[in-house]
Short mmCIF file of C-alpha atoms in Angstrom, two decimals:
data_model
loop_
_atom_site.label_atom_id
_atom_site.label_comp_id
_atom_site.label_asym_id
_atom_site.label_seq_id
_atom_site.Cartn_x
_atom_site.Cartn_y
_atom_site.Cartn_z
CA UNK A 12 96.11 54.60 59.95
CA UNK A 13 98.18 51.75 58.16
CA UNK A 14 96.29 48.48 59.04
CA UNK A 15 98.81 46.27 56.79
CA UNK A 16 100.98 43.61 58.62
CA UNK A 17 104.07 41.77 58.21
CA UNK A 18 103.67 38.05 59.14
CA UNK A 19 107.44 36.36 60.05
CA UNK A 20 107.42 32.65 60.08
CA UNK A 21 109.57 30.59 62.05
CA UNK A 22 111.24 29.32 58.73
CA UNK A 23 112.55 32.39 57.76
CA UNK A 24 109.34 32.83 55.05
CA UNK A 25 107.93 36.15 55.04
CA UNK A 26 104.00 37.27 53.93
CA UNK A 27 102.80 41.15 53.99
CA UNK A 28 98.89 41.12 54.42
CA UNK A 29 97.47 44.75 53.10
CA UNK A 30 95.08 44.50 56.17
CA UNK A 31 94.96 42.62 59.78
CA UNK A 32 91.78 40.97 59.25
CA UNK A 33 93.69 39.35 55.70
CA UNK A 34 96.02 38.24 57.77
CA UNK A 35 93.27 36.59 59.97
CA UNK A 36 91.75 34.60 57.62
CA UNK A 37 95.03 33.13 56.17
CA UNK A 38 96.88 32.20 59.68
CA UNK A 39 93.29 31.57 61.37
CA UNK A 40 94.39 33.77 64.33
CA UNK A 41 91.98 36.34 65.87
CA UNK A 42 92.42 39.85 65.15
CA UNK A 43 93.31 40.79 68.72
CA UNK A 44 95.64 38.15 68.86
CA UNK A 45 97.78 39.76 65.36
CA UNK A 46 97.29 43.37 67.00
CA UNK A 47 99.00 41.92 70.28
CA UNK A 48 102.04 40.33 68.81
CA UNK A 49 102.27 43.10 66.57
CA UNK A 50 102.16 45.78 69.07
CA UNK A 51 104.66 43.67 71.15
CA UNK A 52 107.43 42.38 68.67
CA UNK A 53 109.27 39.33 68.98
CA UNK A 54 106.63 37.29 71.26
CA UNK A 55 106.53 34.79 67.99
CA UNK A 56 109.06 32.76 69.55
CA UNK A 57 107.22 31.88 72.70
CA UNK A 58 103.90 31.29 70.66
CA UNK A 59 103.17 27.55 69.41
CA UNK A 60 102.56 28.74 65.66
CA UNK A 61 106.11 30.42 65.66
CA UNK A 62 104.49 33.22 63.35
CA UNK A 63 105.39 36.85 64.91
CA UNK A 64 103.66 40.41 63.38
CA UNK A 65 105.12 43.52 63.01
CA UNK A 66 102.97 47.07 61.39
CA UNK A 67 104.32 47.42 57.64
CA UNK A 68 104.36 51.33 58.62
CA UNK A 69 106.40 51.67 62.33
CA UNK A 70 104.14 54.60 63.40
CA UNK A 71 101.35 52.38 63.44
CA UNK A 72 102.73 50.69 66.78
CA UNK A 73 103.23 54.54 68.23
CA UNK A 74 100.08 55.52 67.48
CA UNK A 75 98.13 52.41 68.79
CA UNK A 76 100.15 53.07 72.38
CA UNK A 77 100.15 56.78 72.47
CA UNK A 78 96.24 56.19 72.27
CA UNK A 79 96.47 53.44 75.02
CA UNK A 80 98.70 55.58 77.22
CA UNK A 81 96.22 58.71 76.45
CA UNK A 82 93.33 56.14 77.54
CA UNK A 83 95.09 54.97 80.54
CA UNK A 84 95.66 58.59 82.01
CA UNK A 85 92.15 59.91 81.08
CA UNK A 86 90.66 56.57 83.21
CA UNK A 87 92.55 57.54 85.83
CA UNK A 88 91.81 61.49 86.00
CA UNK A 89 88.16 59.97 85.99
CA UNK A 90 88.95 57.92 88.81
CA UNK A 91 90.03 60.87 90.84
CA UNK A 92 87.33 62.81 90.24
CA UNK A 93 84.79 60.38 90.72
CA UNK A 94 86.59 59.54 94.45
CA UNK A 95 86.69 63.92 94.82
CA UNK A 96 83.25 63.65 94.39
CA UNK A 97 82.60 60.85 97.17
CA UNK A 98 84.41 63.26 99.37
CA UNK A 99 82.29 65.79 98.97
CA UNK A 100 83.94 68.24 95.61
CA UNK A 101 80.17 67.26 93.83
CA UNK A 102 81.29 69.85 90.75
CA UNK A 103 84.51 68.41 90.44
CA UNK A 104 85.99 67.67 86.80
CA UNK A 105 88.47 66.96 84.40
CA UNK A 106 90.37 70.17 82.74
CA UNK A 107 90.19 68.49 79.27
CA UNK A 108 86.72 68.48 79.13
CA UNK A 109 85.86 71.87 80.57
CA UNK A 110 88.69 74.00 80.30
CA UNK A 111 91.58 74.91 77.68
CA UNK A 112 93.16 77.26 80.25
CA UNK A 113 93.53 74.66 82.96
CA UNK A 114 94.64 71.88 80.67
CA UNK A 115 97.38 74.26 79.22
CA UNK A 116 98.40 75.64 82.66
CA UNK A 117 99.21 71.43 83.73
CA UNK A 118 96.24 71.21 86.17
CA UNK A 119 94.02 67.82 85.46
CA UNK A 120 91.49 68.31 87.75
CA UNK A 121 89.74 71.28 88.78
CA UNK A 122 86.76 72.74 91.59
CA UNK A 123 86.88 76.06 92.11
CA UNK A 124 86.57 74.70 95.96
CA UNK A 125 89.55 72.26 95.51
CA UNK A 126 91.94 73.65 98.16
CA UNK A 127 95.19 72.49 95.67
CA UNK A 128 95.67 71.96 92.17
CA UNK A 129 95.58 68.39 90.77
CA UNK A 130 98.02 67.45 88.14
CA UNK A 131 97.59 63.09 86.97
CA UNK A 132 99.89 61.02 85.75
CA UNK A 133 99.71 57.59 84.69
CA UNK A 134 103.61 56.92 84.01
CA UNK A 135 106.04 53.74 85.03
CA UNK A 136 108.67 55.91 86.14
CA UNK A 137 108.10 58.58 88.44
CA UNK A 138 107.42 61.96 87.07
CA UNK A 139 109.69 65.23 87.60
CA UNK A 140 107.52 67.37 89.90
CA UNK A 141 108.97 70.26 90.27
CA UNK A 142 109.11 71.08 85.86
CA UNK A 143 105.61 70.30 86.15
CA UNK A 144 104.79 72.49 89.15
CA UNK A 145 107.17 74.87 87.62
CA UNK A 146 105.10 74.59 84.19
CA UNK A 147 102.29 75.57 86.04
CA UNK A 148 101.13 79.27 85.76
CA UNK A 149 98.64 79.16 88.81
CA UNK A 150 100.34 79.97 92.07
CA UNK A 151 97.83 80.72 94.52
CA UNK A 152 97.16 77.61 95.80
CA UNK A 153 99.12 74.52 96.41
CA UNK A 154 100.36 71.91 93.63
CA UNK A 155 99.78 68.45 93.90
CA UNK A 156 100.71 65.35 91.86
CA UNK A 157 98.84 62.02 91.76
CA UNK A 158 101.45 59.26 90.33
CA UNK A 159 100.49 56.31 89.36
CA UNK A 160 102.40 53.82 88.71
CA UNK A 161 102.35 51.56 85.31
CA UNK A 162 103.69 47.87 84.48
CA UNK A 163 105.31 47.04 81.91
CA UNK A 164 103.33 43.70 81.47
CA UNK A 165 99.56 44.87 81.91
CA UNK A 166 99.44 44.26 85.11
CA UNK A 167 98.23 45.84 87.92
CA UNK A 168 99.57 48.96 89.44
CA UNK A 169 101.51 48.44 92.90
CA UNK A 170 99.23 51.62 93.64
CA UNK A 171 98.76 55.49 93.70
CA UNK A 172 100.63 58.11 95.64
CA UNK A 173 100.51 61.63 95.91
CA UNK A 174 103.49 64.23 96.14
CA UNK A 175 102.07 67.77 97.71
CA UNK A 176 104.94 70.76 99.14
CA UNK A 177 105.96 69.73 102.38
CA UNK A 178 104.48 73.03 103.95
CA UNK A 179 100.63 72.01 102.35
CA UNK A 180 101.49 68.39 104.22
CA UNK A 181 102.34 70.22 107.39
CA UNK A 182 99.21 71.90 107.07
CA UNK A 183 97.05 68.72 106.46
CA UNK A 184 98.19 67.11 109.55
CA UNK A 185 98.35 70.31 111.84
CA UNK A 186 96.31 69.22 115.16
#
């Protein structure tokens, strides 16, 4: 991956470091602190120095948030299973790690005992259920999605919800 940054000054001058930690040791900012304003264009203007970032290659940016957005939703498959588990499912886990098939067919987590299918996202807006139930090739039991919703600023989620078939609810709360 392209580490090289553009450094915009509020004068108008313009430097291109070849790497970020270059670009450290002439502004005197920390590394995370370039990464952040690069990731996030335009935030120069509120800083004190003035001096904004950008990636000298645009898929850098992608690639650094596709791999944040990747991290976020594999945290939070982990934090379903480990609450599964608490609740009894002791050999419940994550698809990805255990099983090509279920990954492919849009189930997250899996236990053979699991009495629906668990499908996670991680998203800000909420997701189309019914393409991914459709996109699911298991049928014998009942689909479920866990949403959870992101920020746009880092901060945290307003919370977790899950959308199951209306019959499966029916059934959960049948006295």
């Amino acid at each position: 991956m392209n580490t090289s940054v553009i450094a915009k000054y509020k004068n108008g001058k313009e430097q291109t470091f070849n790497t970020i930690e270059e670009a450290s040791e002439n502004t005197g900012l920390s590394i995370a602190s370039i990464k952040t304003r690069a990731n996030k264009p335009g935030t120069g203007s509120k800083s004190k120095d003035g001096i904004t970032f950008q990636w000298a290659d645009p898929s850098t940016r992608k690639s650094l948030q596709a791999k944040r957005s990747k991290k976020k939703g594999n945290n939070f498959e982990l934090e379903i299973v480990h609450r599964l588990r608490e609740l009894g499912y002791p050999n419940c886990g994550t698809s990805r790690n255990n099983s090509r098939e279920l990954d492919a067919a849009k189930i997250d987590i899996y236990d053979d005992t699991l009495p629906c299918y668990i499908q996670a996202k991680y998203t800000q807006n909420l997701p189309n259920y019914f393409t991914i139930r459709d996109d699911c090739k298991l049928k014998d039991k009942p689909f479920t999605l866990f949403w959870k919703k992101a920020t746009k600023n880092g901060e945290q989620s307003p919370g977790t919800v899950v959308i199951v078939p209306v019959e499966y609810f029916y059934q959960l709360i049948k006295k």
